[in-house]
Tab-separated table of C-alpha atoms in Angstrom:
chain	number	residue	atom	x	y	z
M	138	MET	CA	-50.951	21.435	-49.476
M	139	THR	CA	-51.971	23.317	-46.326
M	140	LEU	CA	-50.146	26.448	-45.238
M	141	SER	CA	-48.404	24.771	-42.310
M	142	ALA	CA	-47.495	21.747	-44.457
M	143	LEU	CA	-45.702	24.043	-46.906
M	144	LEU	CA	-43.457	25.370	-44.147
M	145	VAL	CA	-42.858	21.885	-42.679
M	146	THR	CA	-41.982	20.459	-46.109
M	147	ASN	CA	-39.432	23.195	-46.715
M	148	LEU	CA	-37.853	22.698	-43.274
M	149	VAL	CA	-37.643	18.910	-43.750
M	150	ARG	CA	-36.034	19.413	-47.162
M	151	LEU	CA	-33.547	21.833	-45.599
M	152	LYS	CA	-32.677	19.328	-42.879
M	153	GLN	CA	-32.282	16.372	-45.250
M	154	ASP	CA	-30.363	18.254	-47.925
M	155	PRO	CA	-28.566	21.185	-46.278
M	156	PRO	CA	-27.036	23.846	-48.529
M	157	ALA	CA	-23.321	23.611	-49.273
M	158	SER	CA	-22.440	27.137	-48.147
M	159	ALA	CA	-23.237	29.259	-45.110
M	160	ALA	CA	-24.615	31.991	-47.387
M	161	GLU	CA	-27.113	29.574	-48.957
M	162	LEU	CA	-28.110	28.284	-45.508
M	163	THR	CA	-28.692	31.844	-44.301
M	164	GLN	CA	-30.833	32.540	-47.371
M	165	GLU	CA	-32.911	29.373	-46.884
M	166	MET	CA	-33.392	30.124	-43.184
M	167	ALA	CA	-34.525	33.656	-44.034
M	168	LYS	CA	-37.125	32.175	-46.422
M	169	ALA	CA	-38.355	29.761	-43.746
M	170	SER	CA	-38.519	32.586	-41.210
M	171	GLU	CA	-40.582	34.693	-43.604
M	172	GLN	CA	-42.927	31.774	-44.283
M	173	ALA	CA	-43.415	31.281	-40.537
M	174	SER	CA	-44.089	34.987	-40.098
M	175	ASP	CA	-46.563	35.018	-43.018
M	176	LEU	CA	-48.320	31.971	-41.576
M	177	GLY	CA	-48.561	33.615	-38.152
M	178	ASN	CA	-49.938	36.825	-39.651
M	179	ASP	CA	-52.410	34.866	-41.753
M	180	ILE	CA	-53.686	32.899	-38.753
M	181	GLN	CA	-53.962	36.051	-36.661
M	182	ALA	CA	-55.835	37.933	-39.365
M	183	LEU	CA	-58.147	34.973	-39.951
M	184	SER	CA	-58.948	34.613	-36.264
M	185	HIS	CA	-59.681	38.326	-35.948
M	186	ARG	CA	-62.070	38.186	-38.880
M	187	LEU	CA	-63.574	34.750	-38.436
M	188	HIS	CA	-66.767	36.370	-37.226
M	189	SER	CA	-66.110	39.800	-38.660
M	190	SER	CA	-68.539	42.363	-37.257
M	191	LYS	CA	-68.168	44.282	-40.511
M	192	LEU	CA	-69.462	41.309	-42.473
M	193	GLU	CA	-72.328	40.813	-40.025
M	194	TYR	CA	-73.467	44.432	-39.991
M	195	LEU	CA	-72.392	45.783	-43.367
M	196	CYS	CA	-72.651	42.606	-45.518
M	197	LEU	CA	-69.920	41.773	-48.028
M	198	ALA	CA	-70.331	44.914	-50.136
M	199	GLY	CA	-70.176	47.306	-47.169
M	200	ALA	CA	-67.328	45.454	-45.440
M	201	SER	CA	-65.308	45.390	-48.669
M	202	ALA	CA	-65.834	49.119	-49.263
M	203	SER	CA	-64.783	49.819	-45.682
M	204	LEU	CA	-61.672	47.635	-46.034
M	205	CYS	CA	-60.608	49.456	-49.203
M	206	ARG	CA	-61.069	52.855	-47.488
M	207	GLU	CA	-59.056	51.723	-44.462
M	208	LEU	CA	-56.164	50.341	-46.540
M	209	SER	CA	-56.204	53.419	-48.768
M	210	ASP	CA	-55.968	55.745	-45.756
M	211	ARG	CA	-53.388	53.624	-43.920
M	212	HIS	CA	-51.018	53.330	-46.886
M	213	ILE	CA	-51.798	56.764	-48.408
M	214	MET	CA	-52.767	55.448	-51.816
M	215	GLN	CA	-55.822	55.336	-54.045
M	216	ILE	CA	-58.081	52.286	-54.103
M	217	ASP	CA	-61.119	52.693	-56.366
M	218	PHE	CA	-63.894	50.348	-55.223
M	219	HIS	CA	-66.881	49.505	-57.411
M	220	CYS	CA	-69.691	47.169	-56.388
M	221	GLU	CA	-72.952	46.103	-58.005
M	222	TYR	CA	-75.592	43.391	-57.773
M	223	VAL	CA	-74.081	41.580	-54.797
M	224	PRO	CA	-76.670	39.644	-52.732
M	225	LYS	CA	-76.979	40.783	-49.129
M	226	ASP	CA	-77.864	37.265	-47.959
M	227	LEU	CA	-74.735	35.425	-49.071
M	228	PRO	CA	-73.755	32.374	-47.019
M	229	GLN	CA	-71.299	33.331	-44.282
M	230	GLU	CA	-68.545	31.095	-45.680
M	231	THR	CA	-68.842	32.732	-49.128
M	232	SER	CA	-68.773	36.260	-47.705
M	233	LEU	CA	-65.813	35.467	-45.463
M	234	CYS	CA	-63.908	33.788	-48.299
M	235	LEU	CA	-64.377	36.706	-50.702
M	236	PHE	CA	-63.553	39.248	-47.993
M	237	ARG	CA	-60.320	37.448	-47.060
M	238	VAL	CA	-59.288	36.956	-50.705
M	239	LEU	CA	-59.927	40.657	-51.325
M	240	GLN	CA	-57.853	41.552	-48.287
M	241	GLU	CA	-54.973	39.289	-49.323
M	242	SER	CA	-55.052	40.493	-52.949
M	243	VAL	CA	-54.986	44.181	-52.066
M	244	GLN	CA	-52.325	43.750	-49.390
M	245	ASN	CA	-50.144	41.772	-51.829
M	246	ALA	CA	-50.603	44.483	-54.454
M	247	ILE	CA	-49.693	47.213	-51.967
M	248	LYS	CA	-46.638	45.287	-50.798
M	249	HIS	CA	-45.248	44.080	-54.127
M	250	SER	CA	-46.621	46.014	-57.118
M	251	GLY	CA	-44.900	49.347	-56.615
M	252	SER	CA	-48.143	51.030	-57.671
M	253	SER	CA	-50.087	53.625	-55.672
M	254	HIS	CA	-53.398	53.188	-57.515
M	255	PHE	CA	-55.570	50.068	-57.415
M	256	GLU	CA	-58.993	49.123	-58.759
M	257	VAL	CA	-61.314	46.701	-56.999
M	258	SER	CA	-64.568	45.440	-58.496
M	259	LEU	CA	-67.130	43.199	-56.801
M	260	SER	CA	-70.115	42.213	-58.923
M	261	GLY	CA	-72.884	39.668	-58.874
M	262	GLY	CA	-74.348	37.900	-61.888
M	263	LEU	CA	-77.093	35.369	-62.424
M	264	ASP	CA	-75.074	32.479	-61.055
M	265	GLU	CA	-71.810	33.819	-59.631
M	266	ILE	CA	-69.977	36.628	-57.893
M	267	GLN	CA	-66.833	38.060	-59.434
M	268	LEU	CA	-64.031	39.869	-57.634
M	269	THR	CA	-61.317	41.685	-59.566
M	270	VAL	CA	-58.275	43.443	-58.120
M	271	SER	CA	-56.056	45.336	-60.588
M	272	ASP	CA	-52.904	47.398	-60.411
M	273	SER	CA	-50.582	48.982	-62.965
M	274	GLY	CA	-47.417	47.974	-61.138
M	275	ILE	CA	-44.323	45.921	-61.920
M	276	GLY	CA	-46.144	42.607	-62.479
M	277	PHE	CA	-44.803	39.111	-61.814
M	278	ASP	CA	-44.737	35.556	-63.114
M	279	PRO	CA	-47.752	33.810	-61.482
M	280	GLU	CA	-46.298	30.297	-61.967
M	281	GLU	CA	-43.038	31.268	-60.309
M	282	ALA	CA	-44.936	33.009	-57.492
M	283	MET	CA	-46.942	29.839	-56.774
M	284	LYS	CA	-43.664	27.913	-56.485
M	285	GLY	CA	-41.955	30.655	-54.482
M	286	ARG	CA	-41.617	31.434	-50.803
M	287	GLY	CA	-44.857	33.355	-50.314
M	288	ILE	CA	-48.041	31.628	-49.203
M	289	GLY	CA	-50.549	34.322	-50.181
M	290	LEU	CA	-51.641	32.789	-53.496
M	291	ALA	CA	-51.755	29.279	-52.020
M	292	SER	CA	-53.881	30.612	-49.167
M	293	MET	CA	-56.340	32.275	-51.573
M	294	ASN	CA	-56.625	29.104	-53.658
M	295	GLU	CA	-57.322	26.998	-50.567
M	296	ARG	CA	-60.049	29.349	-49.371
M	297	LEU	CA	-61.710	29.436	-52.775
M	298	LYS	CA	-61.770	25.641	-53.035
M	299	LEU	CA	-63.969	25.583	-49.919
M	300	VAL	CA	-66.713	27.528	-51.765
M	301	ASN	CA	-66.112	25.962	-55.215
M	302	GLY	CA	-64.552	29.196	-56.435
M	303	ASP	CA	-61.580	29.710	-58.708
M	304	LEU	CA	-58.783	32.219	-59.125
M	305	SER	CA	-56.887	33.315	-62.220
M	306	ILE	CA	-54.066	35.814	-62.545
M	307	ASP	CA	-53.196	37.993	-65.504
M	308	SER	CA	-49.804	39.605	-64.943
M	309	GLN	CA	-47.012	40.861	-67.167
M	310	VAL	CA	-43.716	42.392	-66.143
M	311	GLN	CA	-44.027	46.206	-66.024
M	312	ARG	CA	-47.662	45.994	-67.202
M	313	GLY	CA	-49.467	45.331	-63.959
M	314	THR	CA	-51.519	42.531	-62.485
M	315	THR	CA	-55.192	41.604	-62.384
M	316	ILE	CA	-56.555	38.985	-59.998
M	317	HIS	CA	-59.854	37.422	-61.161
M	318	VAL	CA	-62.023	35.477	-58.696
M	319	HIS	CA	-65.276	33.649	-59.491
M	320	VAL	CA	-67.509	32.090	-56.831
M	321	PRO	CA	-70.761	30.346	-57.829
M	322	LEU	CA	-74.037	31.411	-56.230
M	323	SER	CA	-76.507	28.896	-54.881
M	324	PRO	CA	-79.477	28.250	-57.196
M	325	GLY	CA	-82.300	30.657	-56.485
M	326	MET	CA	-80.161	33.300	-54.761
M	327	LYS	CA	-81.010	36.704	-56.188
M	328	SER	CA	-78.490	39.438	-56.882
M	329	VAL	CA	-79.509	42.747	-55.357
M	330	GLY	CA	-78.330	46.079	-56.750
M	331	THR	CA	-75.850	47.789	-54.437
M	332	PRO	CA	-74.582	51.296	-55.083
M	333	GLY	CA	-70.904	51.256	-56.110
């Protein structure tokens, strides 16, 4: 389901089966409003980074390191970034996908985890690139989150499908969360060592 379809589906459901009380209606409208706001922010962020100059000039590794520094400074928290063996000549769609998933993952962690320390790892292997974002925060139920009001996880999954990637989430209440992303590399693409 696309991001806009999710919002439309919820609004149609609300219209066809309105809540019994005013309080429930207010709550449902607040959810729809937040979904619309999230969608608008997501579209704006995507348009601003569709041809990210950072990705063009710094490649994925450099742009990701820069993003982590910027978010760390802006939110006054610690983001440890480690990178190794990431090819500099990744296809643009793969670089953009991984960059946007990294951005979404870290921003979600900052917003919801309650933690002030995060670890980000970007590494290349023989046939794939792995991205890991970890925190030691409050954790959550991934299945419930996918069914919930937010569109962040759905957005990441949609992006990864476009490059044959996959996402898994390891999260436990009060024990933190780790997002694992795997994106296959094209045959013959060589991983190049990049200082972490």
